[in-house]
C-alpha cells in the first residue's frame, strides 16, 4: 500500500486514478477536503476496494502516525497543500499552517513510523514530496531554466511556504536518513483542475460569456505540463529515484499567458463556437497580481538522464484534450462553483476592476 496525501485535489486525484489504472497496489488517500478537495474527482473508484479514503488533516501528527501504524504503507506521496498563489496573497495563514506545519507534522509521523520498521522495510521506504518550480523565483527573459542547483528565491507566501517544506524534507533526509525525495514541477493543467487557476478559469468564463481576466500585460511566462505526464514522473521517481535527491519536471512548453488564453479561445471557437464572433473578444486585461513572477522555465535534464522520463503530451495535444474534458464535464464545474467559490471570485476579481 501507498499513502497519498491530498488525493482529492487536482494532481492528487489524477495520480490516484492513474496509479490504480497501472497497478493493483492499494492507495490510502488522506485528505482534509478543503474547498479544493473534491470526492467527485474519485467517483470512478466508488466501490473499488483498492482505494481507501480517510478524511483527515496532515497537521494532526498523532492521527497520521496511527494511520501509518495501522496500514503500514511502503511509501508516502505528499500532495496535500494550499496551492493557489492569489489566495496566499489574500490569506497567507492557511499556507503556513498546511504547507509548513502540516509537512512538519507529516514528517514527524513518518519518522516515528519509519524508525519502527525492520531494516529491510526501512531501506525500501520512500517519502516523496511534491513541490513546485516557484521556489526558485522569477527568471529574466534570457536566463537559463531552473535546474536542481538553482538557489531558492520564493516570492509569494505560497512559494515561500513550499520552499520551507522543501527544506524540512531535505533536513529529514540529511539528519535522520529518512529516504525522502522531492519533485519540483512546473504549471500543471488537465482534468479536475479547480477553476480558480488560469486554464480552467478561462474555459469556464468563456463558456459562461464572462470576461477572461488577464493579469497585467499578459506577458508572464509559464512552462505548462500535462498532469498525466506529471503523474508518470512521480511514479518513475518513486520507483527509481535516489533518496535525498531532487528532480525537476517541466513540460518544455514556455508560453506567455496571453498566448495561452488565445490558444484556449481558438480551440473553443472550433469545438463550441459562439453564435457570433470569437471568445477572444471576452479577453479583459485587469490589474496585475502583486509580486507577480515574470517567468518560470524548468530544465528537466536530470530526470530525463537518470530516470528516462520526458513528457509525452505536447501543449497542442494536452490542451485540446483538456478543453474537451471541460466541455464534457460542465456539471463538474457547476458543482464546484458553489457559494464559497463565488465569494472568492468576488474577492479576487470584482475589486480588481479593469486595467
Ligand atoms: P489542489 O489545491 O488542487 O489540492 C490540494 C489537496 O490537498 C486538496 O484535496 C485539499 O483538500 C488537500 N488538503 C489541503 N490541506 C490539507 C490538509 N491540511 N490535510 C490534508 N489534506 C489537505 O492542489 P494541486 O494543484 O493538486 O497541487 C498538489 C501539490 O502539487 C501541491 O503540493 C502543490 O504545491 C504542488 N504543485 C502543483 C502544481 C500545479 O500546477 N497545480 C505544480 C507544481 C506543484
Ligand atoms: O509553477 C507551478 C505553480 O503553478 C504551482 O506551484 C501552483 O500551485 C499553481 O497554482 C501554479 O501557479 P501560477 O500562479 O503560475 O498558476 P495560475 O493558474 O494561478 O496562474 C498562471 C498564470 O496566469 C500566472 O502568471 C497568473 C496568470 N493569471 C492567473 C489567473 C487566475 C491571470 O492572468 N489571470 C487569472 O485570472
Coordinates of C-alpha atoms and ligand atoms in Angstrom, one line a residue:
X1 CA 0.0 0.0 0.0
X2 CA 1.0 3.6 -0.5
X3 CA -0.3 6.6 1.4
X4 CA -1.3 9.6 -0.7
X5 CA -2.0 13.0 1.0
X6 CA -4.2 15.5 -0.9
X7 CA -5.5 12.8 -3.2
X8 CA -8.9 14.5 -3.7
X9 CA -7.3 17.6 -5.2
X10 CA -6.3 18.2 -8.8
X11 CA -3.0 16.5 -9.2
X12 CA -3.6 14.0 -6.3
X13 CA -6.8 12.7 -7.8
X14 CA -5.3 12.4 -11.3
X15 CA -2.4 10.5 -9.6
X16 CA -4.7 8.1 -7.7
X17 CA -6.8 7.3 -10.8
X18 CA -3.7 6.8 -12.8
X19 CA -2.0 4.7 -10.2
X20 CA -4.9 2.3 -10.0
X21 CA -5.0 2.0 -13.8
X22 CA -1.4 0.9 -13.8
X23 CA -1.3 -1.4 -10.8
X24 CA -3.4 -3.1 -8.1
X25 CA -1.4 -1.8 -5.2
X26 CA -3.7 -0.2 -2.6
X27 CA -4.0 3.5 -2.1
X28 CA -4.8 5.0 1.3
X29 CA -5.9 8.6 0.5
X30 CA -5.7 11.1 3.3
X31 CA -7.4 14.4 2.5
X32 CA -8.9 17.2 4.6
X33 CA -11.4 18.1 1.8
X34 CA -10.8 21.8 1.9
X35 CA -12.6 23.8 -0.9
X36 CA -10.0 22.3 -3.3
X37 CA -10.7 18.7 -2.4
X38 CA -13.5 17.0 -4.3
X39 CA -14.7 13.5 -4.0
X40 CA -16.4 13.8 -7.4
X41 CA -12.9 13.5 -8.9
X42 CA -12.7 10.0 -7.5
X43 CA -16.2 8.9 -8.4
X44 CA -14.8 6.3 -10.8
X45 CA -13.4 4.5 -7.8
X46 CA -16.6 4.1 -5.9
X47 CA -16.8 0.6 -4.5
X48 CA -13.2 -0.1 -5.6
X49 CA -11.6 -1.8 -2.6
X50 CA -8.1 -0.8 -3.8
X51 CA -8.9 2.8 -2.8
X52 CA -9.4 3.7 0.9
X53 CA -10.3 7.3 1.7
X54 CA -9.8 8.9 5.1
X55 CA -10.9 12.4 5.8
X56 CA -8.2 14.0 7.9
X57 CA -5.6 16.7 8.4
X58 CA -1.9 16.3 7.8
X59 CA -1.3 18.7 10.7
X60 CA -2.7 16.1 13.1
X61 CA 0.6 14.2 13.8
X62 CA -0.9 11.6 16.2
X63 CA -3.8 10.7 13.8
X64 CA -1.3 10.4 10.9
X65 CA 1.0 8.2 12.9
X66 CA -1.9 6.0 14.0
X67 CA -2.9 5.7 10.3
X68 CA 0.6 4.7 9.3
X69 CA 0.9 2.1 12.0
X70 CA -2.5 0.6 11.2
X71 CA -2.0 0.4 7.4
X72 CA 1.8 0.0 7.1
X73 CA 2.3 1.7 3.7
X74 CA 5.7 1.3 1.9
X75 CA 5.6 4.9 0.7
X76 CA 4.1 8.3 1.3
X77 CA 3.3 10.6 -1.7
X78 CA 2.7 14.0 -0.3
X79 CA 0.5 16.3 -2.4
X80 CA -1.6 18.0 0.3
X81 CA -1.2 21.7 0.3
X82 CA -2.8 25.1 -0.1
X83 CA -1.9 25.7 -3.8
X84 CA -3.3 28.9 -5.2
X85 CA -0.9 31.9 -5.3
X86 CA -3.7 34.5 -5.3
X87 CA -5.3 33.0 -2.2
X88 CA -1.9 33.1 -0.5
X89 CA -1.8 36.9 -1.1
X90 CA -5.2 37.4 0.5
X91 CA -4.8 35.0 3.4
X92 CA -1.3 33.6 3.9
X93 CA -2.0 32.0 7.3
X94 CA -3.6 28.8 5.9
X95 CA -0.5 28.3 3.7
X96 CA 1.9 28.4 6.7
X97 CA -0.4 26.0 8.6
X98 CA -0.8 23.3 6.0
X99 CA 2.3 23.7 3.8
X100 CA 4.9 24.3 6.6
X101 CA 3.4 23.0 9.9
X102 CA 1.4 20.2 8.1
X103 CA 4.5 19.0 6.2
X104 CA 6.5 19.1 9.5
X105 CA 3.8 17.1 11.3
X106 CA 3.7 14.6 8.4
X107 CA 7.5 14.2 8.5
X108 CA 7.4 13.7 12.3
X109 CA 4.8 11.0 11.9
X110 CA 6.7 9.4 9.0
X111 CA 10.0 9.5 11.0
X112 CA 8.4 7.8 14.0
X113 CA 6.7 5.1 11.8
X114 CA 9.8 4.5 9.7
X115 CA 12.0 4.2 12.8
X116 CA 9.9 1.3 13.9
X117 CA 10.2 -0.7 10.7
X118 CA 12.7 -3.5 10.3
X119 CA 15.9 -2.8 8.4
X120 CA 14.7 -4.1 5.0
X121 CA 11.4 -2.2 5.2
X122 CA 13.3 1.0 6.3
X123 CA 15.6 0.8 3.3
X124 CA 12.7 0.3 0.9
X125 CA 10.5 3.1 2.4
X126 CA 10.0 6.3 0.4
X127 CA 8.7 9.8 1.4
X128 CA 8.0 11.6 -1.9
X129 CA 7.4 15.3 -1.6
X130 CA 5.5 17.1 -4.4
X131 CA 6.8 20.6 -4.8
X132 CA 6.9 23.4 -7.3
X133 CA 9.3 25.3 -9.6
X134 CA 8.0 28.6 -7.9
X135 CA 10.5 28.1 -5.1
X136 CA 13.3 29.2 -7.5
X137 CA 11.7 32.6 -8.0
X138 CA 11.4 34.5 -11.3
X139 CA 13.6 34.3 -14.4
X140 CA 14.7 37.1 -16.7
X141 CA 13.9 36.7 -20.5
X142 CA 17.4 35.4 -21.3
X143 CA 18.1 33.3 -18.1
X144 CA 18.6 29.6 -18.4
X145 CA 15.8 27.4 -17.0
X146 CA 15.7 26.3 -13.3
X147 CA 17.9 23.3 -12.5
X148 CA 18.0 21.5 -9.2
X149 CA 21.1 23.6 -8.3
X150 CA 19.3 27.0 -8.8
X151 CA 19.2 28.9 -5.5
X152 CA 15.8 29.2 -3.8
X153 CA 14.2 32.7 -4.1
X154 CA 10.5 32.3 -3.4
X155 CA 8.5 35.5 -4.0
X156 CA 4.9 34.8 -2.8
X157 CA 3.6 33.5 0.6
X158 CA 2.7 30.3 -1.3
X159 CA 6.1 29.7 -2.8
X160 CA 7.8 30.7 0.5
X161 CA 5.7 28.1 2.3
X162 CA 6.5 25.4 -0.3
X163 CA 10.3 26.3 -0.1
X164 CA 10.1 25.9 3.6
X165 CA 8.5 22.5 3.3
X166 CA 11.2 21.5 0.8
X167 CA 13.9 22.5 3.3
X168 CA 12.3 20.4 6.0
X169 CA 12.2 17.4 3.7
X170 CA 15.8 17.9 2.8
X171 CA 16.8 18.2 6.5
X172 CA 14.9 15.0 7.5
X173 CA 16.9 13.1 4.9
X174 CA 20.2 14.7 5.9
X175 CA 19.7 14.5 9.7
X176 CA 17.7 11.3 10.2
X177 CA 18.3 9.4 7.0
X178 CA 14.6 9.4 6.1
X179 CA 14.5 8.1 2.5
X180 CA 12.9 11.3 1.1
X181 CA 12.8 12.7 -2.4
X182 CA 11.4 15.9 -3.9
X183 CA 9.9 16.7 -7.3
X184 CA 9.8 20.4 -8.2
X185 CA 7.3 20.7 -11.1
X186 CA 6.1 23.4 -13.4
X187 CA 2.5 24.5 -14.0
X188 CA 0.2 21.5 -14.5
X189 CA -3.1 21.5 -16.5
X190 CA -5.7 18.9 -17.3
X191 CA -8.9 17.3 -16.0
X192 CA -10.2 18.1 -12.5
X193 CA -8.3 21.4 -12.0
X194 CA -10.2 23.8 -9.8
X195 CA -11.5 26.8 -11.9
X196 CA -9.5 29.3 -9.8
X197 CA -6.4 28.5 -11.9
X198 CA -5.8 30.2 -15.2
X199 CA -6.7 27.5 -17.7
X200 CA -9.9 26.1 -16.2
X201 CA -11.0 29.6 -15.2
X202 CA -10.7 30.9 -18.8
X203 CA -12.6 27.9 -20.2
X204 CA -15.4 28.3 -17.6
X205 CA -15.6 32.0 -18.0
X206 CA -15.5 31.8 -21.8
X207 CA -18.5 29.3 -21.9
X208 CA -20.4 31.5 -19.4
X209 CA -19.9 34.6 -21.6
X210 CA -17.8 36.3 -18.8
X211 CA -14.6 38.3 -19.1
X212 CA -11.4 36.4 -19.4
X213 CA -9.2 38.2 -16.8
X214 CA -5.5 38.6 -17.9
X215 CA -3.3 40.0 -15.2
X216 CA -1.0 42.9 -16.1
X217 CA 0.2 42.8 -19.7
X218 CA -0.2 39.0 -20.1
X219 CA 3.5 38.7 -20.9
X220 CA 4.3 36.4 -17.9
X221 CA 5.7 33.1 -19.0
X222 CA 4.8 29.7 -17.5
X223 CA 6.1 26.2 -18.5
X224 CA 3.0 24.0 -19.0
X225 CA 3.0 20.3 -18.2
X226 CA 0.0 18.0 -18.8
X227 CA -1.0 16.4 -15.5
X228 CA -0.7 12.9 -16.8
X229 CA 2.9 13.5 -17.6
X230 CA 3.5 14.7 -14.1
X231 CA 1.8 11.6 -12.7
X232 CA 4.2 9.5 -14.8
X233 CA 7.2 11.4 -13.4
X234 CA 6.0 10.8 -9.9
X235 CA 5.7 7.1 -10.5
X236 CA 9.1 7.0 -12.0
X237 CA 10.8 8.9 -9.1
X238 CA 9.0 6.6 -6.6
X239 CA 10.3 3.6 -8.5
X240 CA 13.8 4.6 -9.3
X241 CA 14.7 8.0 -7.8
X242 CA 17.6 8.2 -5.4
X243 CA 16.7 9.1 -1.8
X244 CA 17.9 12.5 -0.9
X245 CA 17.6 13.7 -4.5
X246 CA 15.6 16.5 -6.0
X247 CA 14.1 16.1 -9.6
X248 CA 12.8 19.0 -11.6
X249 CA 9.9 18.2 -14.0
X250 CA 8.6 20.5 -16.7
X251 CA 6.8 20.4 -20.0
X252 CA 9.3 22.3 -22.1
X253 CA 6.3 24.4 -23.1
X254 CA 7.1 28.0 -22.2
X255 CA 4.2 30.3 -23.1
X256 CA 3.0 33.8 -22.4
X257 CA -0.3 33.9 -20.5
X258 CA -1.9 35.9 -23.3
X259 CA -0.9 33.3 -25.8
X260 CA -2.4 30.5 -23.6
X261 CA -5.6 32.5 -23.4
X262 CA -5.8 33.0 -27.1
X263 CA -5.0 29.3 -27.7
X264 CA -7.9 28.3 -25.5
X265 CA -10.2 30.7 -27.3
X266 CA -9.2 29.3 -30.7
X267 CA -9.9 25.7 -29.6
X268 CA -13.3 26.8 -28.1
X269 CA -14.1 28.6 -31.3
X270 CA -13.7 25.2 -33.1
X271 CA -15.2 22.8 -30.5
X272 CA -18.0 25.1 -29.1
X273 CA -18.4 28.1 -31.5
X274 CA -20.4 31.1 -30.3
X275 CA -23.4 32.3 -32.2
X276 CA -21.3 35.3 -33.3
X277 CA -17.6 36.2 -33.1
X278 CA -14.7 34.7 -31.2
X279 CA -14.2 34.0 -27.5
X280 CA -11.2 36.2 -27.8
X281 CA -13.5 39.2 -27.7
X282 CA -14.0 38.4 -24.0
X283 CA -10.4 38.9 -23.1
X284 CA -10.1 41.6 -20.4
X285 CA -6.8 43.0 -19.0
X286 CA -7.0 43.5 -15.2
X287 CA -4.5 44.9 -12.6
X288 CA -1.6 42.7 -12.0
X289 CA -1.0 40.1 -9.2
X290 CA 1.2 41.8 -6.5
X291 CA 4.7 40.5 -6.7
X292 CA 3.9 38.5 -9.9
X293 CA 6.7 36.3 -11.1
X294 CA 7.6 37.1 -14.7
X295 CA 8.9 33.8 -16.0
X296 CA 9.3 30.2 -15.0
X297 CA 11.0 27.6 -17.0
X298 CA 12.3 24.1 -16.0
X299 CA 15.4 22.2 -17.1
X300 CA 14.1 18.6 -16.9
X301 CA 17.5 17.2 -18.0
X302 CA 18.3 15.3 -14.7
X303 CA 15.0 13.3 -14.6
X304 CA 15.5 12.6 -18.3
X305 CA 19.1 11.4 -17.9
X306 CA 18.6 9.4 -14.7
X307 CA 15.1 8.1 -14.9
X308 CA 14.4 8.3 -18.7
X309 CA 11.3 10.5 -18.2
X310 CA 10.1 13.0 -20.7
X311 CA 6.6 14.5 -21.3
X312 CA 4.5 12.6 -23.8
X313 CA 2.0 15.4 -24.5
X314 CA 2.8 18.5 -26.5
X315 CA 0.9 21.6 -25.4
X316 CA -1.2 21.3 -28.5
X317 CA -2.3 17.8 -27.7
X318 CA -2.7 18.2 -24.0
X319 CA -4.7 21.5 -24.1
X320 CA -7.1 20.1 -26.7
X321 CA -7.8 17.1 -24.5
X322 CA -8.2 19.4 -21.5
X323 CA -10.7 21.7 -23.3
X324 CA -12.7 18.7 -24.4
X325 CA -12.8 17.3 -20.9
X326 CA -14.2 20.6 -19.5
X327 CA -16.8 20.7 -22.3
X328 CA -17.8 17.1 -21.5
X329 CA -17.8 17.8 -17.7
X330 CA -19.7 21.1 -17.3
X331 CA -21.7 19.6 -14.4
X332 CA -18.4 19.0 -12.6
X333 CA -17.6 22.7 -13.0
X334 CA -21.1 23.8 -12.0
X335 CA -20.8 21.6 -8.8
X336 CA -17.7 23.3 -7.6
X337 CA -18.9 26.8 -8.4
X338 CA -20.6 27.0 -5.0
X339 CA -21.2 29.9 -2.7
X340 CA -17.6 29.8 -1.4
X341 CA -16.3 29.8 -5.0
X342 CA -18.4 32.8 -5.8
X343 CA -17.2 34.8 -2.8
X344 CA -13.6 34.0 -3.9
X345 CA -14.3 35.4 -7.4
X346 CA -15.8 38.5 -5.8
X347 CA -12.7 39.0 -3.6
X348 CA -10.1 38.4 -6.3
X349 CA -11.7 39.9 -9.4
X350 CA -14.6 42.3 -8.6
X351 CA -12.5 44.7 -6.6
X352 CA -9.7 44.5 -9.2
X353 CA -11.8 46.2 -11.9
X354 CA -10.3 46.5 -15.4
X355 CA -6.8 47.7 -16.1
Ligands
LIG1 P1 -5.1 21.4 -5.0 O1 -5.3 22.7 -4.3 O2 -6.0 21.1 -6.2 O3 -5.4 20.2 -4.0 C1 -4.8 20.2 -2.7 C2 -5.5 19.0 -1.9 O4 -4.9 19.0 -0.6 C3 -7.0 19.1 -1.7 O5 -7.6 17.9 -2.0 C4 -7.1 19.5 -0.3 O6 -8.4 19.1 0.3 C5 -5.9 18.8 0.4 N1 -5.5 19.5 1.6 C6 -5.3 20.8 1.8 N2 -4.9 21.0 3.1 C7 -4.9 19.8 3.7 C8 -4.5 19.3 5.0 N3 -4.1 20.2 5.9 N4 -4.6 18.0 5.3 C9 -5.0 17.1 4.3 N5 -5.3 17.5 3.0 C10 -5.2 18.8 2.7 O7 -3.6 21.3 -5.4 P2 -2.9 20.7 -6.7 O8 -2.8 21.7 -7.7 O9 -3.4 19.3 -6.9 O10 -1.4 20.6 -6.1 C11 -0.9 19.4 -5.4 C12 0.5 19.6 -5.0 O11 1.3 19.8 -6.1 C13 0.7 20.8 -4.1 O12 1.7 20.4 -3.1 C14 1.3 21.9 -5.0 O13 2.1 22.7 -4.3 C15 2.1 21.0 -6.0 N6 2.2 21.6 -7.3 C16 1.1 22.0 -8.0 C17 1.3 22.5 -9.3 C18 0.1 22.9 -10.2 O14 0.3 23.4 -11.3 N7 -1.1 22.7 -9.7 C19 2.6 22.5 -9.9 C20 3.7 22.0 -9.2 C21 3.5 21.6 -7.9
LIG2 O1 4.6 26.8 -11.3 C1 3.9 25.8 -10.6 C2 2.7 26.5 -9.9 O2 1.7 26.8 -10.9 C3 2.1 25.7 -8.8 O3 3.0 25.5 -7.7 C4 0.8 26.4 -8.2 O4 0.2 25.5 -7.2 C5 -0.1 26.6 -9.4 O5 -1.2 27.3 -8.9 C6 0.6 27.4 -10.5 O6 0.8 28.7 -10.1 P1 0.6 30.0 -11.0 O7 0.4 31.2 -10.2 O8 1.6 30.1 -12.1 O9 -0.8 29.5 -11.7 P2 -2.2 30.3 -12.0 O10 -3.0 29.3 -12.8 O11 -2.8 30.9 -10.8 O12 -1.7 31.4 -13.0 C7 -1.0 31.1 -14.2 C8 -0.6 32.5 -14.7 O13 -1.8 33.2 -15.2 C9 0.1 33.4 -13.7 O14 1.1 34.2 -14.4 C10 -1.1 34.3 -13.3 C11 -1.9 34.4 -14.5 N1 -3.4 34.6 -14.3 C12 -4.0 33.8 -13.4 C13 -5.3 33.9 -13.1 C14 -6.0 33.0 -12.1 C15 -4.1 35.6 -15.0 O15 -3.5 36.3 -15.8 N2 -5.4 35.7 -14.7 C16 -6.1 34.9 -13.8 O16 -7.3 35.1 -13.6

